[in-house]
Short mmCIF file of C-alpha atoms in Angstrom, two decimals:
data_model
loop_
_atom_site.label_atom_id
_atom_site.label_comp_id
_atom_site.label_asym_id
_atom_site.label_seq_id
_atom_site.Cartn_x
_atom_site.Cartn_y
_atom_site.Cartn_z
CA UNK A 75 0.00 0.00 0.00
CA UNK A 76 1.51 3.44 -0.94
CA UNK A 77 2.24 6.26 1.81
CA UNK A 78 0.37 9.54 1.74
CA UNK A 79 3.06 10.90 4.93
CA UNK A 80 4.82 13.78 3.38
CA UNK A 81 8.45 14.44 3.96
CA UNK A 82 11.10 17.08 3.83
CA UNK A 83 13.14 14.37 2.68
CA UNK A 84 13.79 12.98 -0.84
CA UNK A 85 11.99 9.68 -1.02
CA UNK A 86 11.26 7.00 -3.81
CA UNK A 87 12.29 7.61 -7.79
CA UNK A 88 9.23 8.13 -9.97
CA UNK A 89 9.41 6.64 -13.64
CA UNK A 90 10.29 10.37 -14.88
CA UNK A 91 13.45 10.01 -12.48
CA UNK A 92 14.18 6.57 -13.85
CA UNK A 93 16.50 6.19 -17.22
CA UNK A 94 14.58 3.26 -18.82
CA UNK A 95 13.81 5.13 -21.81
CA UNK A 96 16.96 7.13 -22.41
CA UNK A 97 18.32 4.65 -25.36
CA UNK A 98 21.93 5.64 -26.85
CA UNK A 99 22.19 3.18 -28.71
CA UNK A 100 20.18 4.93 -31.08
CA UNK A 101 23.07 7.48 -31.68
CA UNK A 102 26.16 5.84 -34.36
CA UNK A 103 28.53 7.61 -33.04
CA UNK A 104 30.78 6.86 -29.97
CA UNK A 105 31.85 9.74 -28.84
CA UNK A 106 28.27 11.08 -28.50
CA UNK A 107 26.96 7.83 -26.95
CA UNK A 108 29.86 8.72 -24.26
CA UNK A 109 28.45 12.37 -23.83
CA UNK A 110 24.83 10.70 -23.32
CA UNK A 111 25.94 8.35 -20.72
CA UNK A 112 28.06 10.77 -18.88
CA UNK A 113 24.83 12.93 -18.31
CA UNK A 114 22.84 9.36 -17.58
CA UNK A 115 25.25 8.58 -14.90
CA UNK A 116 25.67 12.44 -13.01
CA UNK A 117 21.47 12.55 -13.32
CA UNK A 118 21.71 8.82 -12.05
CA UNK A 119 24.40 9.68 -9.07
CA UNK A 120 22.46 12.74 -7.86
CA UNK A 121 19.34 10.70 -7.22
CA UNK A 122 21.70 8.82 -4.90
CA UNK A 123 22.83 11.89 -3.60
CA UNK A 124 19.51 13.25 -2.44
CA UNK A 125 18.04 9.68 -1.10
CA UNK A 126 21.12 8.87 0.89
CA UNK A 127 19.11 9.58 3.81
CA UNK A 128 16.16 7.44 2.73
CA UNK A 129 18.35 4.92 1.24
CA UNK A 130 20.30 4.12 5.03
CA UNK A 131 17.20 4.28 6.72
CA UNK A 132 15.60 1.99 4.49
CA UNK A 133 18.20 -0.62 4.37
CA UNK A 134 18.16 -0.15 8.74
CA UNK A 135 15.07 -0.91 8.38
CA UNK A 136 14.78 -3.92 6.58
CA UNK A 137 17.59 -5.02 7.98
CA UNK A 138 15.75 -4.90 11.57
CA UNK A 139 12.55 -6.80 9.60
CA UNK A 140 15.02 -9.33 8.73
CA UNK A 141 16.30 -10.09 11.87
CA UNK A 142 13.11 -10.36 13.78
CA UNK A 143 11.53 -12.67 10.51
CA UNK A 144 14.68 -14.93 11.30
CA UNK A 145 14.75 -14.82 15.27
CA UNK A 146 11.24 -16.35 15.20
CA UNK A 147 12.04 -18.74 12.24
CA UNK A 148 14.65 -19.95 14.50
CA UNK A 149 12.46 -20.83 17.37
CA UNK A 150 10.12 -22.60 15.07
CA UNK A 151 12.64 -24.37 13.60
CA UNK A 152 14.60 -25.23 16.99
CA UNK A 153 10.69 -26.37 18.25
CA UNK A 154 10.76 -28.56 15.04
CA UNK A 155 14.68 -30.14 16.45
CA UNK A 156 13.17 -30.99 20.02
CA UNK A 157 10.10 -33.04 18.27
CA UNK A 158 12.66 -34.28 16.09
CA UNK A 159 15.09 -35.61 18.11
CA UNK A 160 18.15 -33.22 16.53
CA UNK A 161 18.23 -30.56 18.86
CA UNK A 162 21.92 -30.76 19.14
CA UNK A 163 22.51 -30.01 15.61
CA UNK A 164 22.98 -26.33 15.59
CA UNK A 165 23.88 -26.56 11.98
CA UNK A 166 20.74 -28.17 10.70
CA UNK A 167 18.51 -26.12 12.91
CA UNK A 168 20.25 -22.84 11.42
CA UNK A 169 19.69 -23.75 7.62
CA UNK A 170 16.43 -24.63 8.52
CA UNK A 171 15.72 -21.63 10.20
CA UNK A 172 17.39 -19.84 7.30
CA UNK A 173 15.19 -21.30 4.69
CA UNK A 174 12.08 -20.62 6.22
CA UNK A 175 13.15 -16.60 6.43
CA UNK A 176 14.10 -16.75 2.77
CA UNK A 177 10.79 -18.57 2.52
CA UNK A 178 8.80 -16.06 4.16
CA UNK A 179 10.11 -12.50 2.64
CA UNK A 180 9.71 -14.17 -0.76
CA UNK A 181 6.39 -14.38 0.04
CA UNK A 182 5.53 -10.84 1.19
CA UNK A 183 7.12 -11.57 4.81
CA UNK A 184 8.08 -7.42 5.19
CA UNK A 185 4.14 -6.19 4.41
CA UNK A 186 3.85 -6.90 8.19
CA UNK A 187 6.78 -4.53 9.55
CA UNK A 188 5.19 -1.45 6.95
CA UNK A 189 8.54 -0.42 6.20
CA UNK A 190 8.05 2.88 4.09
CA UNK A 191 5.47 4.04 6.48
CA UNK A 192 7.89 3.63 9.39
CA UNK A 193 10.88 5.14 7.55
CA UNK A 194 9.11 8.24 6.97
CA UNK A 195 8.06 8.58 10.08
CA UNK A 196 11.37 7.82 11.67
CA UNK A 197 12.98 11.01 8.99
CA UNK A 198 10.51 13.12 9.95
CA UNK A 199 11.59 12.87 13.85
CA UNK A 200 14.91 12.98 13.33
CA UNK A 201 14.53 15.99 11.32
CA UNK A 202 13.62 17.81 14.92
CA UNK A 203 17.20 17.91 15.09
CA UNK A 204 18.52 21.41 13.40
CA UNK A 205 21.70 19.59 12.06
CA UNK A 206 20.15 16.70 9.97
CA UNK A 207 17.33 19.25 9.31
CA UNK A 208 20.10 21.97 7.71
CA UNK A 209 21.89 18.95 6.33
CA UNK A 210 18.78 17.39 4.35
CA UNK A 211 18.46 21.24 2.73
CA UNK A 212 21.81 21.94 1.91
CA UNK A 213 21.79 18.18 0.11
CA UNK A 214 18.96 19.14 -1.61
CA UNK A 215 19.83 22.71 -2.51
CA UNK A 216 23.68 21.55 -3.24
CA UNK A 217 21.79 18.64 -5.91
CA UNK A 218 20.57 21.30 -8.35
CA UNK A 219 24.24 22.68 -8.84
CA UNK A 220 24.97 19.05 -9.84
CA UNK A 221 21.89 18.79 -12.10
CA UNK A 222 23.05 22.08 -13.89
CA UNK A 223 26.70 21.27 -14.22
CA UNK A 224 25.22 17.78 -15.66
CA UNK A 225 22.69 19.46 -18.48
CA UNK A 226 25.38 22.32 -19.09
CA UNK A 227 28.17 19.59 -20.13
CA UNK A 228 25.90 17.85 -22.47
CA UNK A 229 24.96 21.01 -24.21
CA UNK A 230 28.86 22.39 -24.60
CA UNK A 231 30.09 18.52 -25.34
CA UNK A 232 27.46 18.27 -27.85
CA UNK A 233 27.96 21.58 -29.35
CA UNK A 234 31.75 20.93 -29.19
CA UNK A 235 31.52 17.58 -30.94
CA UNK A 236 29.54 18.84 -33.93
CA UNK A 237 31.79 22.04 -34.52
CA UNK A 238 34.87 19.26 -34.24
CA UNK A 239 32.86 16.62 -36.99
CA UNK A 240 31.84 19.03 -39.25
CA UNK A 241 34.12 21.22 -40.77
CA UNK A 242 31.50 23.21 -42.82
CA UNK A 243 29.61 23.87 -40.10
CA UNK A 244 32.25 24.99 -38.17
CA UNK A 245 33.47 27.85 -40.73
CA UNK A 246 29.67 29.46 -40.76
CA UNK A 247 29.79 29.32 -37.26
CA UNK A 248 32.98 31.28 -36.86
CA UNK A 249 31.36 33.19 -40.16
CA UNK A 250 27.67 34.19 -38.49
CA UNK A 251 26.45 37.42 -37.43
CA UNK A 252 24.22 35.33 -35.17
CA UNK A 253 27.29 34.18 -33.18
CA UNK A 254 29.44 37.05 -33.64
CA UNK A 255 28.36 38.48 -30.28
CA UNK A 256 30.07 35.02 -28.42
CA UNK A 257 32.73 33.66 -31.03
CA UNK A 258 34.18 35.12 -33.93
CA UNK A 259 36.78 33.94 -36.43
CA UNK A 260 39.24 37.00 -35.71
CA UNK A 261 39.06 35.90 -32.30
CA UNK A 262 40.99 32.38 -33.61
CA UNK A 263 45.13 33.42 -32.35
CA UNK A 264 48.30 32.00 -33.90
CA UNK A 265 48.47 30.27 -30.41
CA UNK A 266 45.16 27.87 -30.67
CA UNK A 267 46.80 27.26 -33.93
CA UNK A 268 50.08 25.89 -32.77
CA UNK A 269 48.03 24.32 -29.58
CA UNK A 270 46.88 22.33 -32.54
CA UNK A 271 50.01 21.47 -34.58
CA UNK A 272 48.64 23.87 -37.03
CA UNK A 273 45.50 21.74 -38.03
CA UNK A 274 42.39 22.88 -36.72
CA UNK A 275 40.28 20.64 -39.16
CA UNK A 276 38.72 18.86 -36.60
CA UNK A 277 39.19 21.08 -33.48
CA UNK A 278 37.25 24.39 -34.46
CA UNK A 279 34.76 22.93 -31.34
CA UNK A 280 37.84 22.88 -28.95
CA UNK A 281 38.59 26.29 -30.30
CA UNK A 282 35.49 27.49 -30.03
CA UNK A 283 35.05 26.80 -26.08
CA UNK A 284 37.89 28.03 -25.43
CA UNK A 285 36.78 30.98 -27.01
CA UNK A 286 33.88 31.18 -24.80
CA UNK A 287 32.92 28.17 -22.60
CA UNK A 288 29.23 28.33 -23.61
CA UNK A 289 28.62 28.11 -19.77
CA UNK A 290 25.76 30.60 -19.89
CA UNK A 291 22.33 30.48 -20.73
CA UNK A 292 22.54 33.33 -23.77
CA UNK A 293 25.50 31.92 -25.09
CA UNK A 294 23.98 28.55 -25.05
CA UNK A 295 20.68 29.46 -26.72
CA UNK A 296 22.86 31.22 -29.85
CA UNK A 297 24.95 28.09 -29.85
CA UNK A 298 22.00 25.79 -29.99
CA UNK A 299 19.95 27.64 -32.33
CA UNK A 300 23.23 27.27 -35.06
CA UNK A 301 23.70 23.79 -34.80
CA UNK A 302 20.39 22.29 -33.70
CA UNK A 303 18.35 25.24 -35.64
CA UNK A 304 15.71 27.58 -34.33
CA UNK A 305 12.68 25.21 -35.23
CA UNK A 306 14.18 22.53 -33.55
CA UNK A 307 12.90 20.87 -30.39
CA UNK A 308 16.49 20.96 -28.84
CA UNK A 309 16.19 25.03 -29.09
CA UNK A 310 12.94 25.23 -27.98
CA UNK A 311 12.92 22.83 -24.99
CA UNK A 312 16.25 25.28 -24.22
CA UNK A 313 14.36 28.60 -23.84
CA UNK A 314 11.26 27.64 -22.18
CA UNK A 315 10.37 29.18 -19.03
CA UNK A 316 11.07 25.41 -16.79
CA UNK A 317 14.74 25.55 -18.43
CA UNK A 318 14.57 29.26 -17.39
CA UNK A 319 14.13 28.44 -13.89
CA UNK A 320 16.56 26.33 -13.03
CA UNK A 321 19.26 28.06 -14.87
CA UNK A 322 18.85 31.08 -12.20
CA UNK A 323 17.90 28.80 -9.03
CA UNK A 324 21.30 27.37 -9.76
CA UNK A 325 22.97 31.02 -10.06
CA UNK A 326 21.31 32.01 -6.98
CA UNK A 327 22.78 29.05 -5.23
CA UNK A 328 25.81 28.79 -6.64
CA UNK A 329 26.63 32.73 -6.74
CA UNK A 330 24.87 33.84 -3.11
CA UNK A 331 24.28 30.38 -1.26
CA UNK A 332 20.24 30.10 -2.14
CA UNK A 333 19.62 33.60 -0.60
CA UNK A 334 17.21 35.28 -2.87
CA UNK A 335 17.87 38.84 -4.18
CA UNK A 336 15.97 41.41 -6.36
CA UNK A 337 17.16 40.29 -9.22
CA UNK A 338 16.06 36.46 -8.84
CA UNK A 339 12.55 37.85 -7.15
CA UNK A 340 11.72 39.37 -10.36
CA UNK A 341 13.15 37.14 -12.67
CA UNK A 342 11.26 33.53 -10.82
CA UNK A 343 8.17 33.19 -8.79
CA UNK A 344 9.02 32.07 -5.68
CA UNK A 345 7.75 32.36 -2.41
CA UNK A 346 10.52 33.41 -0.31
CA UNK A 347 11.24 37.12 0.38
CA UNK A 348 14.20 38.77 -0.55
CA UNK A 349 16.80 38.05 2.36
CA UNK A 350 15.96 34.64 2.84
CA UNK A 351 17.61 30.98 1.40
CA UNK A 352 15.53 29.74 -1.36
CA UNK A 353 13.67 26.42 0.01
CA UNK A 354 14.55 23.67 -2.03
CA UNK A 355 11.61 20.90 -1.60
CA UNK A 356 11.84 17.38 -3.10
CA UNK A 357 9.11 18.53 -5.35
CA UNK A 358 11.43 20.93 -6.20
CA UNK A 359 14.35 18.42 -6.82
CA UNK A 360 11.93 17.18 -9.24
CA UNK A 361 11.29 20.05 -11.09
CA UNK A 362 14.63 20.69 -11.76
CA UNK A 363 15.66 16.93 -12.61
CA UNK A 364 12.69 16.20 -14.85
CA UNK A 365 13.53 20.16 -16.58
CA UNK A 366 17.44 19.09 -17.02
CA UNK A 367 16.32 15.33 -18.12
CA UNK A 368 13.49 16.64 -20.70
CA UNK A 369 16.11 19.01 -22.85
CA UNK A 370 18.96 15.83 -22.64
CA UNK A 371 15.29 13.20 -23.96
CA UNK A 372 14.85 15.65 -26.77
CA UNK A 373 18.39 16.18 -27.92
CA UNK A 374 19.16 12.33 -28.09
CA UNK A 375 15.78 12.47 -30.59
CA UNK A 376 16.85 15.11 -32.31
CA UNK A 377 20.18 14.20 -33.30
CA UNK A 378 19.13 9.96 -33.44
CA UNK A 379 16.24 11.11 -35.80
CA UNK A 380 18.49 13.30 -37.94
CA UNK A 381 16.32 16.23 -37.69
CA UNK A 382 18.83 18.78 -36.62
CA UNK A 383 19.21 21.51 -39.10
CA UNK A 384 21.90 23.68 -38.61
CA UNK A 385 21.06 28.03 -38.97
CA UNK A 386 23.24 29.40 -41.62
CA UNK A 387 23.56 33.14 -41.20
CA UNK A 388 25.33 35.35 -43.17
CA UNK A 389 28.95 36.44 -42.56
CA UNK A 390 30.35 38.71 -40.20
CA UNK A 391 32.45 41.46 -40.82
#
């Protein structure tokens, strides 16, 4: 039977938190399956991160389950060795008792103990204490830095990889007007050359981060409307309002600790005043996973469909 208890704490994975349906094997190339699965695995490690507390308490718990399933099992079956006549044989008795626990929790033997019911209420006490309480928030504010660092590599490793693959796409994009304001092709020095034993053929990407890192979200958005094109889903999951939002609730923690300001009050609706640390809920947590995982599900369609079409602008002066 499913909980209704509520909880500061970050409980069970949904599906949408789950990575069942993020296929890479859809994508030919290796070096872009890599990028994919390096943004699987930091989206898959942060879950761990925020249900570490759920996660010990739930293994304590059905650890404790176990041990009181087995205790009785062994009476029974040391009951059994009296009527049997093998009471001395500690060995037999403990297989026996063994068996009977395996026996037992195969067959639903924890639905007695209500074990998500009692961990929840057992993380809800402790959080009475200020120090687990300020610990559980800074986990959970802390995990959103780690979902944006995770989304922002796949965009500049993506972006990177097709400026490094395709030459021709690479010279417009040192060539646009629409990307002038970020990277330029004057803006290539004799020393990125010679960092390159004087072939850039298939390193204009490398060059181009290093131009500018692509680390914000205006610089991103004129990167991904060139290679991915403005029609494409890729751009337009990238400047919706959800992708929006947790772009500056990361700034706000990463830059000033989760304490709001004027400038995020205006920019996100939130319910905190200025002054105070933005509250970071598992709900939240969600928000901002589902957001990060959403752009990363439509990107590995985009490019494993082949419906990227690249913006070709004219040249810069």
């Amino acid at each position: 039977m499913t909980t209704t208890t509520e909880s500061n704490f970050f409980l069970q994975t949904s599906e949408s938190e789950r990575f069942e349906d993020f296929e890479t094997g859809c994508i030919t190339h290796p070096e872009l399956v890599r990028i994919f699965d390096a943004f699987k695995a930091n989206m898959v490690e942060v879950t761990y991160v925020v249900q570490s507390y759920f996660n010990l308490m739930v293994h304590a718990k059905i650890q404790e389950a176990s041990n009181k399933i087995y205790d009785r099992n062994k009476m029974l079956a040391y009951a059994d060795s009296m009527r049997g006549g093998f009471s001395d044989d500690s060995e037999r008795i403990r297989k026996d008792a063994a068996e009977r626990t395996k026996l037992e929790i195969e067959n639903g033997g924890f639905e007695n103990f209500s074990i998500l019911d009692t961990v929840i209420k057992t993380l809800n006490e402790l959080e009475k204490d200020e120090v687990i309480e300020l610990s559980n928030k800074s986990t959970l504010r802390q995990s959103i830095v780690i979902i944006w660092s995770a989304i922002e590599s796949l965009i500049r490793d993506t972006i990177k990889f097709k400026l490094n693959s395709e030459k021709e796409l690479a010279i417009l994009f040192f060539e646009s007007t629409e990307t002038a304001p970020y990277w330029h092709k004057k803006q290539i020095t004799f020393e990125h050359i010679k960092s390159y034993d004087l072939d850039l053929s298939n390193r204009l990407g490398d060059v181009a981060l290093e131009i500018n890192s692509c680390s914000n979200l205006s610089s991103m958005k004129v990167a991904m409307s060139f290679v991915f094109g403005k029609s494409s889903s890729s751009f337009l999951n990238l400047k919706s309002n959800d992708f929006f939002k947790l772009y500056k609730l990361r700034n706000v923690i990463a830059h000033r600790n989760g304490m709001v300001d004027e400038k995020y009050k205006s920019e996100v609706e939130c319910s905190e005043d200025v002054g105070q640390a933005v509250n970071v809920t598992p709900e939240l947590f969600r928000f901002c996973f589902n957001t990060a995982k959403e752009l990363a599900t439509v990107m590995l369609r985009d490019i494993s469909n082949n419906s990227i079409q690249p913006t070709a602008n004219t040249s810069a002066d």
